[in-house]
Short mmCIF file of C-alpha atoms in Angstrom, two decimals:
data_model
loop_
_atom_site.label_atom_id
_atom_site.label_comp_id
_atom_site.label_asym_id
_atom_site.label_seq_id
_atom_site.Cartn_x
_atom_site.Cartn_y
_atom_site.Cartn_z
CA LYS A 1 -24.80 -43.49 -114.83
CA GLY A 2 -21.24 -41.98 -115.20
CA ARG A 3 -18.93 -42.10 -118.27
CA LYS A 4 -16.72 -44.69 -116.41
CA ALA A 5 -19.49 -47.18 -115.50
CA LYS A 6 -20.34 -47.41 -119.13
CA MET A 7 -17.06 -47.27 -120.24
CA LEU A 8 -16.59 -50.64 -117.10
CA ALA A 9 -19.74 -52.06 -118.96
CA ARG A 10 -18.62 -51.68 -123.11
CA ALA A 11 -15.62 -53.61 -121.72
CA SER A 12 -17.62 -56.53 -119.78
CA LEU A 13 -20.02 -57.24 -122.66
CA ARG A 14 -16.65 -57.51 -124.84
CA GLU A 15 -15.14 -59.57 -123.05
CA GLN A 16 -18.03 -62.34 -122.13
CA LYS A 17 -18.70 -62.81 -126.19
CA ILE A 18 -15.20 -63.02 -126.57
CA ASN A 19 -15.56 -65.97 -124.09
CA LEU A 20 -18.80 -66.99 -126.18
CA THR A 21 -16.50 -67.19 -128.99
CA LYS A 22 -13.56 -68.85 -127.77
CA LEU A 23 -15.52 -71.63 -126.31
CA HIS A 24 -17.65 -72.49 -129.16
CA HIS A 25 -14.59 -72.45 -131.30
CA ALA A 26 -13.36 -75.07 -128.59
CA GLU A 27 -16.30 -76.83 -128.95
CA TYR A 28 -16.23 -76.89 -132.54
CA LYS A 29 -12.28 -78.22 -132.29
CA ASP A 30 -13.05 -81.00 -129.98
CA MET A 31 -16.09 -82.31 -132.30
CA GLU A 32 -13.48 -82.12 -135.24
CA LEU A 33 -11.26 -83.91 -133.49
CA LEU A 34 -13.41 -86.59 -132.36
CA ILE A 35 -14.70 -87.83 -136.06
CA VAL A 36 -11.08 -88.01 -136.77
CA ARG A 37 -9.78 -90.13 -134.24
CA PHE A 38 -13.08 -91.92 -135.00
CA PHE A 39 -12.36 -92.19 -138.83
CA GLN A 40 -8.40 -93.34 -137.88
CA ASP A 41 -9.81 -95.77 -135.38
CA ALA A 42 -12.02 -97.32 -138.71
CA ILE A 43 -9.77 -97.60 -141.43
CA SER A 44 -6.58 -99.12 -139.36
CA ALA A 45 -8.77 -102.29 -137.79
CA GLY A 46 -10.44 -104.74 -139.45
CA GLU A 47 -11.53 -105.42 -142.98
CA TYR A 48 -10.34 -101.66 -143.55
CA LYS A 49 -6.74 -102.06 -142.69
CA ASN A 50 -4.86 -102.90 -146.01
CA LEU A 51 -6.93 -100.64 -147.72
CA LYS A 52 -5.16 -97.90 -149.53
CA THR A 53 -7.92 -95.78 -150.10
CA PHE A 54 -11.86 -95.61 -150.04
CA LYS A 55 -15.07 -94.74 -151.55
CA ILE A 56 -17.54 -92.06 -150.84
CA SER A 57 -20.01 -94.37 -149.95
CA ASP A 58 -17.33 -95.86 -147.06
CA ILE A 59 -16.77 -92.42 -145.44
CA LYS A 60 -21.36 -92.06 -145.39
CA ILE A 61 -20.96 -95.19 -143.71
CA PHE A 62 -17.98 -94.26 -141.25
CA ILE A 63 -20.44 -90.67 -140.83
CA GLU A 64 -23.42 -92.61 -139.97
CA ALA A 65 -21.27 -95.34 -137.98
CA PHE A 66 -20.48 -92.12 -135.77
CA ILE A 67 -23.71 -90.55 -135.36
CA ASP A 68 -24.93 -94.19 -134.56
CA ARG A 69 -22.39 -94.50 -131.46
CA ASP A 70 -24.61 -93.80 -129.34
CA ASN A 71 -27.77 -95.19 -129.97
CA GLU A 72 -27.71 -98.36 -127.98
CA GLU A 73 -27.08 -96.19 -124.61
CA LEU A 74 -30.18 -94.00 -125.46
CA GLU A 75 -32.04 -96.45 -126.00
CA THR A 76 -31.52 -98.31 -122.79
CA MET A 77 -31.92 -94.54 -121.34
CA ARG A 78 -35.27 -94.60 -123.05
CA ASN A 79 -36.55 -98.22 -121.91
CA GLU A 80 -35.59 -97.52 -118.54
CA ARG A 81 -37.34 -94.44 -118.48
CA ARG A 82 -41.05 -94.66 -116.28
CA PRO A 83 -43.24 -93.37 -117.99
CA GLY A 84 -44.66 -89.54 -117.98
CA ARG A 85 -41.69 -89.20 -116.65
CA PRO A 86 -39.01 -86.23 -117.88
CA ALA A 87 -36.50 -87.18 -120.32
CA SER A 88 -32.95 -87.07 -117.78
CA LYS A 89 -30.07 -84.12 -118.49
CA LYS A 90 -28.34 -87.07 -120.36
CA GLN A 91 -30.92 -88.32 -122.40
CA ASP A 92 -31.87 -84.95 -123.53
CA LEU A 93 -27.91 -83.93 -124.33
CA LEU A 94 -27.70 -87.25 -126.56
CA GLU A 95 -30.56 -86.33 -128.27
CA SER A 96 -29.66 -83.02 -129.08
CA ARG A 97 -25.87 -83.69 -130.10
CA ILE A 98 -27.44 -86.43 -132.66
CA LYS A 99 -29.85 -84.19 -133.57
CA LYS A 100 -27.03 -81.79 -134.10
CA GLU A 101 -24.27 -84.44 -136.16
CA LYS A 102 -27.67 -85.31 -138.25
CA HIS A 103 -28.32 -81.63 -139.56
CA GLN A 104 -24.29 -81.42 -140.09
CA TYR A 105 -24.70 -84.82 -141.89
CA SER A 106 -27.15 -83.68 -144.54
CA THR A 107 -25.63 -79.87 -144.69
CA GLY A 108 -22.24 -81.31 -145.56
CA TRP A 109 -19.36 -82.87 -142.66
CA ASN A 110 -15.92 -81.90 -143.93
CA VAL A 111 -14.30 -84.53 -142.99
CA PRO A 112 -10.92 -86.24 -144.30
CA ASN A 113 -10.53 -87.35 -147.60
CA LEU A 114 -9.95 -90.94 -148.10
CA THR A 115 -10.14 -90.89 -151.28
CA ASP A 116 -6.66 -89.96 -151.50
CA ALA A 117 -4.11 -92.41 -150.81
CA ASP A 118 -1.66 -90.05 -149.28
CA THR A 119 -4.55 -88.40 -146.68
CA VAL A 120 -5.11 -92.05 -145.69
CA GLU A 121 -1.67 -93.08 -145.22
CA LEU A 122 -0.93 -90.24 -142.74
CA LEU A 123 -3.97 -90.84 -140.69
CA ARG A 124 -2.98 -93.84 -140.17
CA LYS A 125 0.33 -92.40 -138.85
CA TRP A 126 -1.28 -89.58 -136.84
CA LYS A 127 -1.10 -89.70 -132.80
CA GLY A 128 -4.01 -87.48 -132.22
CA ASP A 129 -2.32 -83.68 -131.99
CA GLN A 130 -4.93 -81.02 -133.41
CA GLY A 131 -1.85 -79.58 -135.07
CA GLY A 132 -1.91 -82.88 -137.89
CA VAL A 133 -5.01 -82.65 -138.68
CA THR A 134 -3.92 -79.60 -141.04
CA ILE A 135 -1.96 -81.93 -142.62
CA PHE A 136 -5.29 -83.73 -144.19
CA LYS A 137 -6.45 -83.38 -147.86
CA HIS A 138 -10.58 -82.90 -146.73
CA ILE A 139 -13.85 -82.76 -148.76
CA ILE A 140 -16.65 -81.91 -147.64
CA CYS A 141 -19.11 -84.80 -147.48
CA SER A 142 -23.35 -84.82 -147.07
CA LYS A 143 -26.00 -87.61 -147.10
CA ASN A 144 -26.99 -86.43 -150.45
CA SER A 145 -23.24 -86.51 -152.21
CA LYS A 146 -22.97 -88.67 -154.62
CA ASP A 147 -20.12 -92.06 -154.72
CA ASP A 148 -18.45 -90.60 -157.78
CA GLU A 149 -18.46 -86.94 -156.24
CA ASN A 150 -15.79 -85.90 -154.80
CA GLU A 151 -15.67 -82.15 -153.31
CA MET A 152 -12.50 -81.10 -152.89
CA GLU A 153 -11.10 -78.56 -150.10
CA ASP A 154 -7.13 -78.46 -149.14
#
């Protein structure tokens, strides 16, 4: 191979690596937006509508509800599948996403700090844009977090 071909190959690999990094970052941001929107819906409806702050146990309930949001659809897919047949692509994707979310929850999930009254108020007023997520105070909440534990990350 010539020098020019090697340079082009390196440039192509570099570009592929950058595009893959961009894709992973976009997926991470989409997941972050999804859970923040879920939290916003959860605290703006029903019995939680008038609360000013929440406990860590409430945050855990919200995270678990977020993880379990597609359980009914997954159960339906499992029941409709004929015995001996492989799972559908959609079922595989759902199962892998749920597994990934459970792992993230067990290791610690960066979520809006609903124990802070200002964050709760800001979250209720949030318009859903990506830039607005940075104004919230966040905590890392895991399955094993104690209810009085407050791992802060501003």
